[in-house]
Amino acid sequence: MALIINEEQQMLKTSAAEFLKEKAPVAALRKLRDEKNQQGYDQALWQQMAEMGWASLVIPEQYGGLDFGYVGLGQLLEEMGRTLTASPMVSTGLVGAHAILLAGNAAQKERLLPAIGAGELIVTLAIDERRQHHPAKTTMSAVKQGNEYVLNGKKVFVLDGQVANQLIVVARTAGKAGDEAGLTMFLVDAQAQGIEIGHQQMMDSRNAATISFENVKAAEVLGQVDQGFEVLTQVLDIACIGISAEMLGTMCEAFERTVKYLKERKQFGVPIGSFQALQHRAALMYGEIEICKSMVIKALQAIDQNNPDLSRMASMTKAKIGETIRLVTNEAIQMFGGIGMTDDEEIGFFMKRARVAQVTFGDYNYHLDRYARLLGF
């Protein structure tokens, strides 16, 4: 399949770029940071996005969605990466919605998906328990008592956890840490008794949460008891590809700003972009970014085509994107020089977002190791 987007996808990409440039520039993220905004995003802006159908792009039409596909969603995420847009799009529109689509029963889909698409419901995945992403090492317990399960444990770096209405909680109902079997996903009301949510402001000025569960009662299972790992893997594969699309936008914007600066900044009476050493470094970045563009669109196409190699492609893409965005943002700061280290210059925001996105849903080392294991090494 050709690694290009169709006319409708290009129209979405173009309209999103225009909208975000006007309504959600980097200055908007700076404002949220300076105000120490506890919500982490502009609610009015999110509602506008939902009204345009952004939150329902991958939701089937029977649940009020557009069923536009993941290649289309990827174009939107890429443009959001360019402006560092703070919104629940990844936590809810990408991860939460897909988890419910894959594992939810008919009643759960009917109840939750239309609300997500309308921007009325924030749903997030609570999975990580330590600094390193490793789903199989989940230790949070879920013990059955009557018709309910009692949850005990802690989750960290929960995207938009401080504003979520519903939590998709991964807990262990059998086995021990490290076992893939024995994991179950639960739908839990964020206001349930026994839940304590601590606000966490990340390096990139966005918000996440640390959530503690003490004897929290959960009656609603998402999917099958003890068999959540397979579905969770599919959810995380799509999450990795989606955030890779966002990271692609971030690195493209950082690169373009850097090239523009190389043409404007003068030293010894000439633009510094005329120096061969800097040209070589810019050429290297350009080549790596072009490879990433192809990998991201191929991975997005794989989701829409239900490709059996999706896990391999997801880890390959996340690993490559993570390394390339590190290169591009590091070089951007270097080439901007002293001004790049100051808060007045926006290029630093791109580096900070890159560092957080690199480790979200698994860093380079995690996905390189996973890729090797999937190939049988």
Coordinates of C-alpha atoms in Angstrom, one line a residue:
M1 CA 0.0 0.0 0.0
A2 CA 1.3 3.4 -0.9
L3 CA 2.7 5.5 2.0
I4 CA 0.5 8.5 1.3
I5 CA -2.7 9.9 2.6
N6 CA -5.9 10.3 0.7
E7 CA -7.8 13.6 -0.1
E8 CA -10.1 13.4 2.9
Q9 CA -7.2 12.8 5.3
Q10 CA -5.2 15.7 3.8
M11 CA -8.2 17.9 4.3
L12 CA -8.4 17.0 7.9
K13 CA -4.7 17.6 8.3
T14 CA -4.9 21.0 6.7
S15 CA -7.9 22.2 8.6
A16 CA -6.4 20.9 11.9
A17 CA -3.2 22.7 11.2
E18 CA -5.1 26.0 10.7
F19 CA -7.3 25.5 13.7
L20 CA -4.4 24.6 16.1
K21 CA -2.2 27.4 14.9
E22 CA -4.9 29.9 15.8
K23 CA -6.5 28.3 18.9
A24 CA -3.7 26.2 20.4
P25 CA -0.2 27.6 19.7
V26 CA 2.7 26.9 21.9
A27 CA 1.9 30.1 23.8
A28 CA -1.3 28.4 25.0
L29 CA 0.8 25.6 26.7
R30 CA 3.0 28.3 28.2
K31 CA -0.1 30.0 29.6
L32 CA -1.3 26.7 31.2
R33 CA 2.1 26.2 32.7
D34 CA 2.5 29.7 34.1
E35 CA -1.0 29.6 35.6
K36 CA -0.2 26.2 37.1
N37 CA -3.4 25.0 35.7
Q38 CA -4.7 22.0 37.6
Q39 CA -6.9 20.7 34.8
G40 CA -4.0 20.6 32.4
Y41 CA -5.9 21.7 29.3
D42 CA -8.4 24.3 28.1
Q43 CA -11.9 22.8 28.5
A44 CA -13.5 25.2 26.0
L45 CA -10.9 24.2 23.4
W46 CA -11.5 20.5 24.0
Q47 CA -15.2 21.0 23.6
Q48 CA -14.5 22.7 20.2
M49 CA -12.4 19.8 19.2
A50 CA -15.2 17.4 20.1
E51 CA -17.8 19.4 18.2
M52 CA -15.6 19.1 15.1
G53 CA -15.6 15.3 15.6
W54 CA -12.0 14.9 16.6
A55 CA -12.8 12.9 19.8
S56 CA -14.9 10.5 17.7
L57 CA -12.7 9.9 14.7
V58 CA -12.2 6.2 15.4
I59 CA -15.5 5.5 17.1
P60 CA -17.9 3.5 14.9
E61 CA -21.0 5.3 13.4
Q62 CA -23.4 3.2 15.4
Y63 CA -22.0 4.9 18.6
G64 CA -22.2 8.4 17.1
G65 CA -18.6 8.4 15.8
L66 CA -17.1 9.2 12.4
D67 CA -15.3 5.8 11.9
F68 CA -12.6 7.8 10.0
G69 CA -9.8 5.4 10.7
Y70 CA -6.4 5.6 12.4
V71 CA -4.5 7.0 9.4
G72 CA -6.8 10.0 9.7
L73 CA -6.4 10.2 13.4
G74 CA -2.6 10.1 12.9
Q75 CA -2.7 13.2 10.8
L76 CA -4.6 15.0 13.5
L77 CA -2.2 13.8 16.2
E78 CA 0.8 14.9 14.1
E79 CA -0.6 18.4 13.8
M80 CA -1.3 18.5 17.6
G81 CA 2.4 17.5 18.1
R82 CA 3.5 20.5 16.1
T83 CA 1.8 23.0 18.4
L84 CA 2.3 20.9 21.6
T85 CA -1.5 20.9 22.1
A86 CA -2.5 19.9 25.6
S87 CA -5.8 17.9 25.5
P88 CA -7.2 14.5 26.5
M89 CA -6.9 13.3 22.9
V90 CA -4.3 10.7 23.6
S91 CA -5.7 9.5 27.0
T92 CA -9.3 9.5 25.9
G93 CA -9.8 9.8 22.1
L94 CA -7.0 7.3 21.4
V95 CA -6.4 5.0 24.3
G96 CA -9.6 5.0 26.3
A97 CA -11.9 4.8 23.3
H98 CA -9.9 2.0 21.8
A99 CA -9.8 0.0 25.0
I100 CA -13.6 0.2 25.3
L101 CA -14.0 -0.7 21.6
L102 CA -11.8 -3.8 22.0
A103 CA -12.8 -5.1 25.4
G104 CA -16.2 -3.5 26.2
N105 CA -19.5 -5.3 26.1
A106 CA -22.5 -3.9 24.2
A107 CA -23.8 -2.0 27.1
Q108 CA -20.5 -0.4 28.0
K109 CA -20.0 0.7 24.4
E110 CA -23.5 2.2 24.2
R111 CA -23.0 4.1 27.4
L112 CA -19.4 5.3 27.1
L113 CA -18.4 5.8 23.5
P114 CA -21.0 8.4 22.6
A115 CA -20.1 10.4 25.7
I116 CA -16.4 10.2 24.7
G117 CA -17.1 11.4 21.2
A118 CA -19.1 14.3 22.5
G119 CA -16.3 15.4 24.7
E120 CA -18.4 14.8 27.9
L121 CA -16.4 11.9 29.3
I122 CA -12.7 11.6 30.1
V123 CA -11.5 8.0 30.3
T124 CA -7.9 7.1 30.9
L125 CA -5.8 4.0 31.3
A126 CA -4.1 3.4 34.7
I127 CA -1.4 0.9 34.1
D128 CA 2.2 1.9 35.1
E129 CA 3.3 1.3 38.7
R130 CA 6.9 2.4 38.5
R131 CA 9.2 4.6 36.4
Q132 CA 9.7 1.9 33.8
H133 CA 6.8 0.8 31.6
H134 CA 6.2 -3.0 32.0
P135 CA 2.6 -4.2 31.9
A136 CA 3.3 -7.8 32.8
K137 CA 5.0 -6.7 36.1
T138 CA 1.7 -5.3 37.4
T139 CA 1.3 -6.0 41.2
M140 CA -1.9 -4.1 42.0
S141 CA -4.3 -6.7 43.4
A142 CA -7.9 -7.3 42.7
V143 CA -9.6 -9.8 45.0
K144 CA -13.1 -11.1 44.4
Q145 CA -15.6 -10.5 47.2
G146 CA -19.1 -11.5 46.2
N147 CA -20.1 -9.9 42.9
E148 CA -17.3 -7.3 43.2
Y149 CA -13.5 -7.0 43.2
V150 CA -11.5 -5.1 45.8
L151 CA -8.6 -3.2 44.4
N152 CA -5.4 -2.3 46.3
G153 CA -2.3 -0.7 44.9
K154 CA -0.9 2.4 43.2
K155 CA -0.7 3.7 39.6
V156 CA 1.7 6.4 38.5
F157 CA 2.0 8.7 35.4
V158 CA -1.7 8.3 34.7
L159 CA -2.4 10.6 31.7
D160 CA -5.1 13.2 32.6
G161 CA -5.8 11.1 35.7
Q162 CA -6.6 14.2 37.7
V163 CA -9.6 15.1 35.5
A164 CA -10.7 11.7 34.4
N165 CA -14.3 10.6 35.0
Q166 CA -13.6 6.9 34.5
L167 CA -10.4 4.9 35.0
I168 CA -9.5 1.8 33.1
V169 CA -7.5 0.1 35.8
V170 CA -5.2 -2.9 35.1
A171 CA -5.0 -5.2 38.1
R172 CA -3.8 -8.7 38.9
T173 CA -6.5 -11.2 39.6
A174 CA -4.2 -14.2 39.4
G175 CA -0.6 -15.2 39.1
K176 CA 2.4 -13.1 40.2
A177 CA 4.3 -10.0 38.9
G178 CA 5.9 -10.9 35.5
D179 CA 3.1 -13.2 34.5
E180 CA 1.1 -12.2 31.4
A181 CA -1.8 -14.4 32.5
G182 CA -3.9 -13.2 35.4
L183 CA -4.4 -9.5 34.4
T184 CA -7.8 -8.0 34.3
M185 CA -9.1 -4.5 33.3
F186 CA -11.7 -2.8 35.4
L187 CA -13.8 0.2 34.8
V188 CA -13.7 2.3 37.9
D189 CA -15.4 5.6 38.7
A190 CA -12.7 8.2 39.5
Q191 CA -14.7 9.4 42.5
A192 CA -15.1 5.9 44.1
Q193 CA -14.5 5.6 47.8
G194 CA -10.9 4.7 48.6
I195 CA -9.3 6.4 45.6
E196 CA -6.8 9.2 46.3
I197 CA -5.5 11.2 43.3
G198 CA -2.3 13.1 43.5
H199 CA -1.5 15.8 40.9
Q200 CA 1.8 15.4 39.0
Q201 CA 3.1 18.1 36.7
M202 CA 5.4 16.7 34.1
M203 CA 8.5 18.1 32.6
D204 CA 6.6 19.2 29.5
S205 CA 4.1 21.2 31.7
R206 CA 1.3 18.8 31.1
N207 CA -0.5 17.0 33.9
A208 CA -0.6 13.4 35.0
A209 CA -1.6 11.8 38.2
T210 CA -0.5 9.3 40.9
I211 CA -3.6 7.3 41.9
S212 CA -3.7 5.2 45.1
F213 CA -6.4 2.5 45.6
E214 CA -7.3 1.4 49.1
N215 CA -10.0 -1.2 49.2
V216 CA -11.7 0.2 46.2
K217 CA -14.8 -1.8 45.1
A218 CA -15.0 -2.5 41.4
A219 CA -18.0 -4.3 39.9
E220 CA -17.4 -3.6 36.2
V221 CA -14.9 -5.7 34.4
L222 CA -13.7 -4.6 31.0
G223 CA -13.2 -7.8 28.9
Q224 CA -12.5 -11.2 30.4
V225 CA -11.2 -11.9 33.9
D226 CA -7.6 -13.1 34.0
Q227 CA -7.3 -12.7 30.2
G228 CA -6.7 -8.9 29.9
F229 CA -3.1 -9.0 28.6
E230 CA -3.9 -9.9 25.0
V231 CA -6.4 -7.0 24.7
L232 CA -4.2 -4.7 26.7
T233 CA -1.3 -5.4 24.3
Q234 CA -3.5 -4.3 21.3
V235 CA -4.5 -1.2 23.2
L236 CA -0.9 -0.3 24.0
D237 CA 0.3 -1.1 20.4
I238 CA -2.2 1.5 19.1
A239 CA -1.3 3.9 21.9
C240 CA 2.4 3.7 20.9
I241 CA 1.6 4.3 17.2
G242 CA -0.7 7.2 18.0
I243 CA 1.8 8.9 20.3
S244 CA 4.5 8.3 17.7
A245 CA 2.4 10.3 15.2
E246 CA 2.3 13.1 17.7
M247 CA 6.1 12.9 18.3
L248 CA 6.6 13.0 14.5
G249 CA 4.8 16.3 14.4
T250 CA 6.8 17.6 17.3
M251 CA 10.2 16.7 15.7
C252 CA 9.1 18.1 12.3
E253 CA 8.2 21.4 13.8
A254 CA 11.4 21.6 15.9
F255 CA 13.4 20.8 12.8
E256 CA 11.7 23.4 10.6
R257 CA 12.1 26.1 13.3
T258 CA 15.8 25.2 13.5
V259 CA 16.4 25.4 9.8
K260 CA 14.6 28.8 9.8
Y261 CA 16.9 30.0 12.6
L262 CA 20.0 28.7 10.7
K263 CA 19.0 31.0 7.8
E264 CA 18.4 34.0 10.0
R265 CA 21.2 33.9 12.6
K266 CA 24.4 35.5 11.3
Q267 CA 28.0 35.1 12.5
F268 CA 31.0 36.6 10.8
G269 CA 28.6 38.4 8.5
V270 CA 27.0 35.3 7.1
P271 CA 24.0 33.1 8.1
I272 CA 25.2 30.2 10.2
G273 CA 23.3 27.9 7.9
S274 CA 26.1 28.4 5.4
F275 CA 28.5 26.6 7.6
Q276 CA 29.1 23.1 6.2
A277 CA 29.3 21.4 9.6
L278 CA 25.8 22.6 10.4
Q279 CA 24.5 21.7 7.0
H280 CA 25.7 18.1 7.5
R281 CA 24.0 17.9 10.9
A282 CA 20.7 19.3 9.4
A283 CA 21.0 16.8 6.5
L284 CA 21.3 13.9 8.9
M285 CA 18.2 15.1 10.8
Y286 CA 16.2 15.5 7.6
G287 CA 17.1 11.9 6.5
E288 CA 16.1 10.4 9.8
I289 CA 12.8 12.3 9.9
E290 CA 11.9 11.1 6.4
I291 CA 12.4 7.5 7.6
C292 CA 10.1 8.2 10.6
K293 CA 7.4 9.6 8.3
S294 CA 7.3 6.4 6.4
M295 CA 7.3 4.2 9.5
V296 CA 4.5 6.2 11.2
I297 CA 2.1 6.1 8.2
K298 CA 2.9 2.4 7.6
A299 CA 2.1 1.6 11.3
L300 CA -1.1 3.6 11.1
Q301 CA -2.2 1.7 8.0
A302 CA -1.4 -1.5 9.8
I303 CA -4.0 -0.6 12.5
D304 CA -6.7 0.0 9.9
Q305 CA -5.8 -3.2 8.1
N306 CA -5.7 -5.4 11.2
N307 CA -2.2 -6.4 10.3
P308 CA -1.1 -9.5 12.4
D309 CA 2.4 -7.9 12.7
L310 CA 1.0 -4.8 14.5
S311 CA 2.9 -5.4 17.8
R312 CA 6.2 -5.7 15.9
M313 CA 5.5 -2.5 13.9
A314 CA 4.4 -0.6 17.0
S315 CA 7.6 -1.3 18.9
M316 CA 9.8 -0.7 15.9
T317 CA 8.1 2.7 15.3
K318 CA 8.1 3.8 18.9
A319 CA 11.8 2.9 19.3
K320 CA 12.8 4.7 16.1
I321 CA 10.7 7.8 16.7
G322 CA 12.0 8.0 20.3
E323 CA 15.7 8.0 19.2
T324 CA 15.1 10.4 16.3
I325 CA 13.1 13.0 18.4
R326 CA 16.0 12.9 20.9
L327 CA 18.5 13.7 18.1
V328 CA 16.3 16.4 16.6
T329 CA 15.5 18.2 19.8
N330 CA 19.1 18.0 21.1
E331 CA 20.4 19.4 17.9
A332 CA 17.8 22.1 17.9
I333 CA 18.9 23.3 21.3
Q334 CA 22.5 23.1 20.2
M335 CA 22.0 25.1 17.0
F336 CA 19.8 27.8 18.7
G337 CA 22.7 28.2 21.1
G338 CA 22.3 30.4 24.3
I339 CA 18.9 31.7 23.3
G340 CA 17.6 28.1 23.0
M341 CA 18.3 27.5 26.7
T342 CA 16.1 30.4 27.8
D343 CA 12.4 30.3 28.6
D344 CA 11.8 33.2 26.1
E345 CA 12.5 30.9 23.2
E346 CA 9.9 28.2 22.5
I347 CA 12.3 25.5 21.2
G348 CA 12.8 24.3 24.8
F349 CA 9.2 23.3 25.0
F350 CA 9.7 20.9 22.2
M351 CA 12.7 19.2 23.9
K352 CA 10.7 18.9 27.2
R353 CA 7.7 17.4 25.4
A354 CA 10.0 15.0 23.6
R355 CA 11.5 13.7 26.8
V356 CA 8.1 12.9 28.3
A357 CA 6.7 11.3 25.1
Q358 CA 9.8 9.2 24.7
V359 CA 9.0 7.2 27.9
T360 CA 5.2 7.2 27.6
F361 CA 4.0 3.7 26.9
G362 CA 7.6 2.4 26.9
D363 CA 11.0 4.0 26.1
Y364 CA 13.6 3.1 23.4
N365 CA 15.1 0.3 25.4
Y366 CA 11.8 -1.3 26.3
H367 CA 10.6 -1.4 22.7
L368 CA 13.9 -2.4 21.2
D369 CA 13.9 -5.4 23.6
R370 CA 10.3 -6.2 22.8
Y371 CA 11.0 -6.0 19.1
A372 CA 13.8 -8.4 19.4
R373 CA 11.7 -10.8 21.5
L374 CA 8.9 -10.7 18.9
L375 CA 11.4 -11.7 16.3
G376 CA 12.4 -14.7 18.4
F377 CA 15.8 -13.4 19.7

